[in-house]
Amino acid sequence: MMRTNICISAVVLLFFKSALSQQFINRERGFELVRVDYTVIPSLGDIQLDRQGVNLNFFKKLNSGGLRLGLAYSRSELTFKDADESHQFGDFDNFHILRFNMSYIRPLAKNWSINISLAPTLSSNFKGALSTEDIIYTAFGTVGKQWITTNKRSSLRFGLAFGTQFGSPLLFPVLSYQKQVNEKLSYAIGLPVTGIFYTINKYNSINFRIRPEGAFVNNSNILRIAGDDRDFANTKLQLNAFSLSLGYDLQLDKHWVTTFSVGYIPTSNIEVLDDNNDVIYDFEADESISINIGLSFNINRTKNNDKNETRSRN
């Protein structure tokens, strides 16, 4: 029954490529139709995390706006280096997150817009029968204003979100200001993402991001802890982190883009909670690095692609 706020590392934002972090229109890449990625975090104290993910997206233009549908799946594996933890918490050695996202974007007068998103999420280790405890309903709603001048743009977006970006589901504010400085440089300041983005040429770009990362996974099996006579049902694995990452994007051709990033998490927690969300175990891990590689297929490129216009940052 330990509760210690200790630095650990987990680039767990890799569990959720949330639409909350979208910024400028990705004119050079187009719309991301498919993405696959792999992440390794070698040292969460005595835990290594490996994760594979795939994202599918679809966009339909409507008379009154646009509808975006997405399906994201990730499988994560925890390797416990401590034999006792491996024996007691082996139910968390593999867990899965399946999310269906529905977003509606409606433009308003004078470059204002609204964005509403609902994303029911199945988050479980699949070790027992599924229940409502394995389902998380995440959502957000924002209002935005965009300013456009010749070859430059900036925008302000604000609203509320309910999700797992900080671990256990909670309501938090969304506030983000994005600005294109010139045809190569842009930045974003706010929550949930702060970053700097630089386009070297039409094939290469780099970025630096600061953002929270989180996951909340149900154990659908009974958990028993040595020295405790109780049987714990519907325990949760909670991860929350704060990450800094440096990324590189390479445009392979007019559709395919590969990405590579190295991250560092200076502060984070990974804990097991009971069905009342009280901590029953803290893994007391240390800080770590992370490595992520990805490949995406993009469509709907425009004739202005070769002018190095501002990229959208996910």
Tab-separated table of C-alpha atoms in Angstrom:
chain	number	residue	atom	x	y	z
A	1	MET	CA	0.000	0.000	0.000
A	2	MET	CA	2.582	2.453	-1.083
A	3	ARG	CA	1.910	5.933	-2.376
A	4	THR	CA	5.046	7.703	-3.542
A	5	ASN	CA	5.228	10.428	-6.154
A	6	ILE	CA	8.441	9.381	-7.808
A	7	CYS	CA	9.841	10.122	-11.255
A	8	ILE	CA	9.258	7.367	-13.761
A	9	SER	CA	9.159	7.453	-17.481
A	10	ALA	CA	6.457	6.547	-19.839
A	11	VAL	CA	5.704	8.109	-23.123
A	12	VAL	CA	2.148	6.978	-22.690
A	13	LEU	CA	0.710	9.654	-24.856
A	14	LEU	CA	1.635	7.099	-27.474
A	15	PHE	CA	-1.477	5.286	-26.282
A	16	PHE	CA	-3.640	8.144	-27.482
A	17	LYS	CA	-3.000	10.279	-30.559
A	18	SER	CA	-5.712	12.639	-29.520
A	19	ALA	CA	-7.383	15.121	-31.788
A	20	LEU	CA	-6.832	17.590	-28.971
A	21	SER	CA	-3.265	18.071	-30.189
A	22	GLN	CA	-4.149	18.930	-33.795
A	23	GLN	CA	-3.002	22.330	-34.912
A	24	PHE	CA	-2.552	23.763	-38.385
A	25	ILE	CA	-3.986	22.096	-41.486
A	26	ASN	CA	-1.497	19.547	-42.766
A	27	ARG	CA	-1.421	20.711	-46.349
A	28	GLU	CA	1.904	19.152	-47.221
A	29	ARG	CA	1.083	15.723	-45.879
A	30	GLY	CA	-2.625	15.741	-46.525
A	31	PHE	CA	-5.062	13.783	-44.400
A	32	GLU	CA	-3.552	10.906	-42.410
A	33	LEU	CA	-5.535	7.849	-43.493
A	34	VAL	CA	-3.460	5.084	-41.837
A	35	ARG	CA	-0.649	5.112	-39.292
A	36	VAL	CA	1.326	2.307	-37.644
A	37	ASP	CA	3.923	2.861	-34.940
A	38	TYR	CA	6.135	1.121	-32.408
A	39	THR	CA	7.337	2.473	-29.059
A	40	VAL	CA	9.837	1.143	-26.543
A	41	ILE	CA	10.475	2.534	-23.065
A	42	PRO	CA	13.343	0.422	-21.757
A	43	SER	CA	13.434	1.421	-18.107
A	44	LEU	CA	10.328	2.297	-16.121
A	45	GLY	CA	12.331	1.432	-13.040
A	46	ASP	CA	12.092	-2.358	-13.101
A	47	ILE	CA	9.617	-2.360	-16.007
A	48	GLN	CA	10.103	-2.219	-19.766
A	49	LEU	CA	7.188	-1.140	-21.950
A	50	ASP	CA	6.771	-2.135	-25.596
A	51	ARG	CA	3.821	-0.920	-27.592
A	52	GLN	CA	2.502	-1.432	-31.127
A	53	GLY	CA	-0.306	0.694	-32.503
A	54	VAL	CA	-2.392	1.295	-35.612
A	55	ASN	CA	-4.721	4.207	-36.432
A	56	LEU	CA	-7.332	4.455	-39.201
A	57	ASN	CA	-9.062	7.731	-40.079
A	58	PHE	CA	-11.860	8.816	-42.392
A	59	PHE	CA	-13.106	12.333	-43.151
A	60	LYS	CA	-16.400	13.277	-44.786
A	61	LYS	CA	-17.152	16.831	-45.826
A	62	LEU	CA	-20.698	17.887	-44.994
A	63	ASN	CA	-22.750	20.892	-46.055
A	64	SER	CA	-22.544	22.253	-42.520
A	65	GLY	CA	-19.000	21.180	-41.705
A	66	GLY	CA	-17.004	17.989	-41.530
A	67	LEU	CA	-17.245	14.564	-39.871
A	68	ARG	CA	-14.137	12.640	-38.854
A	69	LEU	CA	-14.278	8.963	-37.873
A	70	GLY	CA	-11.299	7.147	-36.436
A	71	LEU	CA	-10.386	3.727	-35.085
A	72	ALA	CA	-7.226	3.251	-33.012
A	73	TYR	CA	-5.820	0.068	-31.501
A	74	SER	CA	-2.720	-0.451	-29.381
A	75	ARG	CA	-1.230	-3.478	-27.672
A	76	SER	CA	1.228	-2.863	-24.842
A	77	GLU	CA	3.532	-5.326	-23.122
A	78	LEU	CA	5.068	-4.756	-19.686
A	79	THR	CA	8.169	-6.787	-18.861
A	80	PHE	CA	8.689	-6.938	-15.086
A	81	LYS	CA	12.349	-7.311	-14.171
A	82	ASP	CA	11.497	-7.892	-10.507
A	83	ALA	CA	10.370	-11.503	-9.957
A	84	ASP	CA	7.925	-10.660	-7.152
A	85	GLU	CA	6.222	-7.925	-9.161
A	86	SER	CA	6.088	-10.213	-12.196
A	87	HIS	CA	4.337	-12.882	-10.124
A	88	GLN	CA	1.838	-10.559	-8.439
A	89	PHE	CA	1.056	-8.223	-11.330
A	90	GLY	CA	1.430	-10.567	-14.267
A	91	ASP	CA	-2.167	-9.801	-15.256
A	92	PHE	CA	-0.906	-6.446	-16.497
A	93	ASP	CA	1.850	-7.926	-18.671
A	94	ASN	CA	-0.319	-7.298	-21.753
A	95	PHE	CA	-3.091	-4.784	-22.175
A	96	HIS	CA	-5.098	-3.451	-25.089
A	97	ILE	CA	-6.738	-0.144	-25.942
A	98	LEU	CA	-9.355	0.081	-28.688
A	99	ARG	CA	-10.881	3.492	-29.362
A	100	PHE	CA	-13.585	4.651	-31.775
A	101	ASN	CA	-13.548	8.395	-32.337
A	102	MET	CA	-16.282	10.579	-33.816
A	103	SER	CA	-15.533	14.280	-34.348
A	104	TYR	CA	-17.712	16.990	-35.831
A	105	ILE	CA	-16.157	20.249	-37.017
A	106	ARG	CA	-18.404	23.180	-37.932
A	107	PRO	CA	-17.116	26.482	-39.301
A	108	LEU	CA	-18.807	29.662	-38.104
A	109	ALA	CA	-18.738	33.272	-39.203
A	110	LYS	CA	-15.538	35.354	-39.166
A	111	ASN	CA	-13.210	32.305	-39.038
A	112	TRP	CA	-14.682	30.912	-35.820
A	113	SER	CA	-15.343	27.173	-35.526
A	114	ILE	CA	-16.520	24.529	-33.079
A	115	ASN	CA	-15.179	21.012	-32.653
A	116	ILE	CA	-17.004	18.281	-30.728
A	117	SER	CA	-15.585	14.781	-30.261
A	118	LEU	CA	-16.793	11.574	-28.591
A	119	ALA	CA	-14.534	8.546	-28.229
A	120	PRO	CA	-15.800	5.409	-26.452
A	121	THR	CA	-12.717	3.387	-25.511
A	122	LEU	CA	-12.226	-0.252	-24.549
A	123	SER	CA	-9.210	-0.391	-22.211
A	124	SER	CA	-8.529	-3.826	-20.719
A	125	ASN	CA	-6.069	-6.670	-20.263
A	126	PHE	CA	-8.696	-9.148	-21.554
A	127	LYS	CA	-7.827	-11.623	-18.787
A	128	GLY	CA	-11.473	-12.151	-17.744
A	129	ALA	CA	-15.036	-11.383	-18.767
A	130	LEU	CA	-15.498	-7.848	-20.053
A	131	SER	CA	-17.789	-5.388	-18.264
A	132	THR	CA	-18.582	-1.688	-18.163
A	133	GLU	CA	-15.397	-1.264	-16.089
A	134	ASP	CA	-13.421	-1.896	-19.278
A	135	ILE	CA	-15.094	1.002	-21.122
A	136	ILE	CA	-14.101	4.669	-20.844
A	137	TYR	CA	-16.098	7.460	-22.465
A	138	THR	CA	-13.816	10.328	-23.452
A	139	ALA	CA	-14.935	13.564	-25.060
A	140	PHE	CA	-14.007	17.145	-25.735
A	141	GLY	CA	-15.553	20.315	-27.064
A	142	THR	CA	-13.665	23.399	-28.216
A	143	VAL	CA	-14.285	26.765	-29.822
A	144	GLY	CA	-11.614	28.217	-32.088
A	145	LYS	CA	-10.727	31.412	-33.908
A	146	GLN	CA	-8.298	31.581	-36.836
A	147	TRP	CA	-6.459	34.584	-38.270
A	148	ILE	CA	-5.070	34.290	-41.804
A	149	THR	CA	-2.743	36.681	-43.622
A	150	THR	CA	-0.602	36.134	-46.702
A	151	ASN	CA	1.273	32.835	-46.192
A	152	LYS	CA	0.754	33.051	-42.418
A	153	ARG	CA	-1.875	31.937	-39.978
A	154	SER	CA	-2.521	31.792	-36.266
A	155	SER	CA	-5.328	30.371	-34.149
A	156	LEU	CA	-6.690	30.225	-30.633
A	157	ARG	CA	-8.688	27.278	-29.325
A	158	PHE	CA	-10.287	26.779	-25.921
A	159	GLY	CA	-12.769	24.423	-24.300
A	160	LEU	CA	-13.120	21.407	-22.027
A	161	ALA	CA	-12.095	17.762	-22.311
A	162	PHE	CA	-12.735	14.561	-20.392
A	163	GLY	CA	-10.141	11.851	-20.851
A	164	THR	CA	-7.105	9.899	-19.686
A	165	GLN	CA	-4.321	12.263	-20.759
A	166	PHE	CA	-3.431	12.627	-17.069
A	167	GLY	CA	-4.092	9.011	-15.997
A	168	SER	CA	-7.495	8.323	-14.439
A	169	PRO	CA	-10.346	9.955	-16.409
A	170	LEU	CA	-10.929	13.567	-15.431
A	171	LEU	CA	-12.273	16.864	-16.722
A	172	PHE	CA	-9.620	19.393	-17.714
A	173	PRO	CA	-9.412	22.664	-19.677
A	174	VAL	CA	-8.123	22.930	-23.222
A	175	LEU	CA	-6.333	26.141	-24.198
A	176	SER	CA	-3.992	26.417	-27.146
A	177	TYR	CA	-2.512	29.235	-29.225
A	178	GLN	CA	-0.752	28.336	-32.479
A	179	LYS	CA	1.170	30.673	-34.749
A	180	GLN	CA	2.961	30.346	-38.049
A	181	VAL	CA	6.041	32.569	-37.861
A	182	ASN	CA	7.043	32.052	-41.490
A	183	GLU	CA	6.815	29.364	-44.174
A	184	LYS	CA	9.205	27.122	-42.214
A	185	LEU	CA	8.630	27.822	-38.518
A	186	SER	CA	5.515	27.513	-36.337
A	187	TYR	CA	4.820	26.982	-32.660
A	188	ALA	CA	2.040	26.078	-30.231
A	189	ILE	CA	1.621	27.121	-26.603
A	190	GLY	CA	-0.952	25.693	-24.219
A	191	LEU	CA	-2.587	22.559	-22.920
A	192	PRO	CA	-2.381	19.742	-23.840
A	193	VAL	CA	0.517	20.376	-26.250
A	194	THR	CA	3.298	22.945	-26.419
A	195	GLY	CA	5.766	22.640	-29.266
A	196	ILE	CA	7.997	24.105	-31.948
A	197	PHE	CA	7.841	22.827	-35.537
A	198	TYR	CA	10.375	23.540	-38.267
A	199	THR	CA	10.181	22.516	-41.936
A	200	ILE	CA	13.653	22.039	-43.399
A	201	ASN	CA	12.365	21.418	-46.922
A	202	LYS	CA	9.408	19.647	-48.543
A	203	TYR	CA	10.805	16.256	-47.497
A	204	ASN	CA	12.224	16.873	-44.007
A	205	SER	CA	10.949	18.503	-40.821
A	206	ILE	CA	11.779	18.448	-37.124
A	207	ASN	CA	9.767	19.192	-34.002
A	208	PHE	CA	10.008	19.524	-30.246
A	209	ARG	CA	6.969	18.804	-28.046
A	210	ILE	CA	6.060	19.051	-24.371
A	211	ARG	CA	2.853	17.280	-23.305
A	212	PRO	CA	1.111	15.159	-20.675
A	213	GLU	CA	0.690	11.455	-21.269
A	214	GLY	CA	-1.615	8.969	-19.609
A	215	ALA	CA	-3.413	5.635	-19.663
A	216	PHE	CA	-6.008	3.933	-17.499
A	217	VAL	CA	-6.450	0.181	-17.975
A	218	ASN	CA	-8.865	-2.232	-16.278
A	219	ASN	CA	-7.809	-5.654	-14.976
A	220	SER	CA	-10.778	-7.880	-15.805
A	221	ASN	CA	-9.332	-10.670	-13.615
A	222	ILE	CA	-9.125	-10.981	-9.813
A	223	LEU	CA	-5.910	-9.575	-8.324
A	224	ARG	CA	-4.331	-11.088	-5.194
A	225	ILE	CA	-1.407	-9.462	-3.424
A	226	ALA	CA	0.986	-11.343	-1.148
A	227	GLY	CA	0.307	-10.614	2.523
A	228	ASP	CA	-3.246	-9.391	1.845
A	229	ASP	CA	-6.233	-11.726	2.226
A	230	ARG	CA	-8.513	-9.646	0.038
A	231	ASP	CA	-9.469	-10.387	-3.558
A	232	PHE	CA	-9.331	-7.217	-5.671
A	233	ALA	CA	-11.757	-7.043	-8.596
A	234	ASN	CA	-11.554	-4.465	-11.403
A	235	THR	CA	-8.183	-3.060	-10.380
A	236	LYS	CA	-6.729	-0.400	-12.660
A	237	LEU	CA	-3.264	0.273	-13.978
A	238	GLN	CA	-2.795	4.044	-14.017
A	239	LEU	CA	0.007	5.771	-15.855
A	240	ASN	CA	0.537	9.511	-15.994
A	241	ALA	CA	3.599	11.299	-17.247
A	242	PHE	CA	5.047	14.532	-18.525
A	243	SER	CA	7.108	14.122	-21.681
A	244	LEU	CA	9.581	16.100	-23.744
A	245	SER	CA	10.325	14.718	-27.197
A	246	LEU	CA	12.421	15.580	-30.225
A	247	GLY	CA	11.070	14.292	-33.523
A	248	TYR	CA	12.044	13.996	-37.187
A	249	ASP	CA	9.632	13.480	-40.118
A	250	LEU	CA	10.657	12.273	-43.564
A	251	GLN	CA	8.322	12.555	-46.567
A	252	LEU	CA	9.096	9.438	-48.628
A	253	ASP	CA	6.789	10.311	-51.542
A	254	LYS	CA	3.501	12.114	-52.062
A	255	HIS	CA	1.644	9.696	-49.737
A	256	TRP	CA	4.065	8.003	-47.327
A	257	VAL	CA	5.664	9.675	-44.286
A	258	THR	CA	7.965	8.059	-41.733
A	259	THR	CA	8.557	9.524	-38.271
A	260	PHE	CA	11.145	9.058	-35.550
A	261	SER	CA	11.251	10.582	-32.078
A	262	VAL	CA	13.254	10.318	-28.878
A	263	GLY	CA	11.520	11.291	-25.643
A	264	TYR	CA	12.413	11.980	-22.040
A	265	ILE	CA	9.958	11.844	-19.119
A	266	PRO	CA	11.230	13.749	-16.066
A	267	THR	CA	8.211	13.056	-13.868
A	268	SER	CA	5.492	10.407	-13.837
A	269	ASN	CA	3.579	7.803	-11.830
A	270	ILE	CA	2.578	4.223	-12.494
A	271	GLU	CA	0.231	2.690	-9.925
A	272	VAL	CA	-2.305	-0.056	-9.344
A	273	LEU	CA	-5.659	1.178	-8.032
A	274	ASP	CA	-8.560	-0.701	-6.443
A	275	ASP	CA	-12.170	-0.344	-7.622
A	276	ASN	CA	-12.479	2.817	-5.494
A	277	ASN	CA	-9.434	4.331	-7.257
A	278	ASP	CA	-7.356	4.083	-4.078
A	279	VAL	CA	-3.690	3.186	-4.585
A	280	ILE	CA	-2.813	-0.361	-3.553
A	281	TYR	CA	0.628	-0.485	-5.157
A	282	ASP	CA	3.149	2.057	-6.501
A	283	PHE	CA	5.906	0.699	-8.755
A	284	GLU	CA	8.360	3.413	-7.664
A	285	ALA	CA	10.138	3.629	-10.977
A	286	ASP	CA	12.775	6.017	-12.275
A	287	GLU	CA	12.962	8.410	-15.215
A	288	SER	CA	13.695	7.016	-18.652
A	289	ILE	CA	13.959	7.700	-22.345
A	290	SER	CA	11.599	6.435	-25.021
A	291	ILE	CA	11.931	5.743	-28.737
A	292	ASN	CA	9.085	5.820	-31.241
A	293	ILE	CA	9.084	5.049	-34.967
A	294	GLY	CA	6.052	5.327	-37.228
A	295	LEU	CA	4.821	5.160	-40.793
A	296	SER	CA	1.725	6.869	-42.170
A	297	PHE	CA	-0.193	6.959	-45.449
A	298	ASN	CA	-1.732	10.313	-46.378
A	299	ILE	CA	-4.179	11.458	-49.051
A	300	ASN	CA	-5.755	14.656	-50.418
A	301	ARG	CA	-2.577	16.535	-51.128
A	302	THR	CA	-3.056	19.990	-52.682
A	303	LYS	CA	-1.294	21.814	-55.499
A	304	ASN	CA	0.421	24.052	-52.977
A	305	ASN	CA	2.321	21.225	-51.313
A	306	ASP	CA	5.695	22.233	-52.717
A	307	LYS	CA	5.541	25.667	-51.111
A	308	ASN	CA	6.426	24.308	-47.661
A	309	GLU	CA	3.200	25.519	-46.113
A	310	THR	CA	2.464	25.148	-42.429
A	311	ARG	CA	2.068	21.602	-41.179
A	312	SER	CA	-0.506	20.295	-38.759
A	313	ARG	CA	1.106	18.780	-35.666
A	314	ASN	CA	-0.555	15.697	-34.072
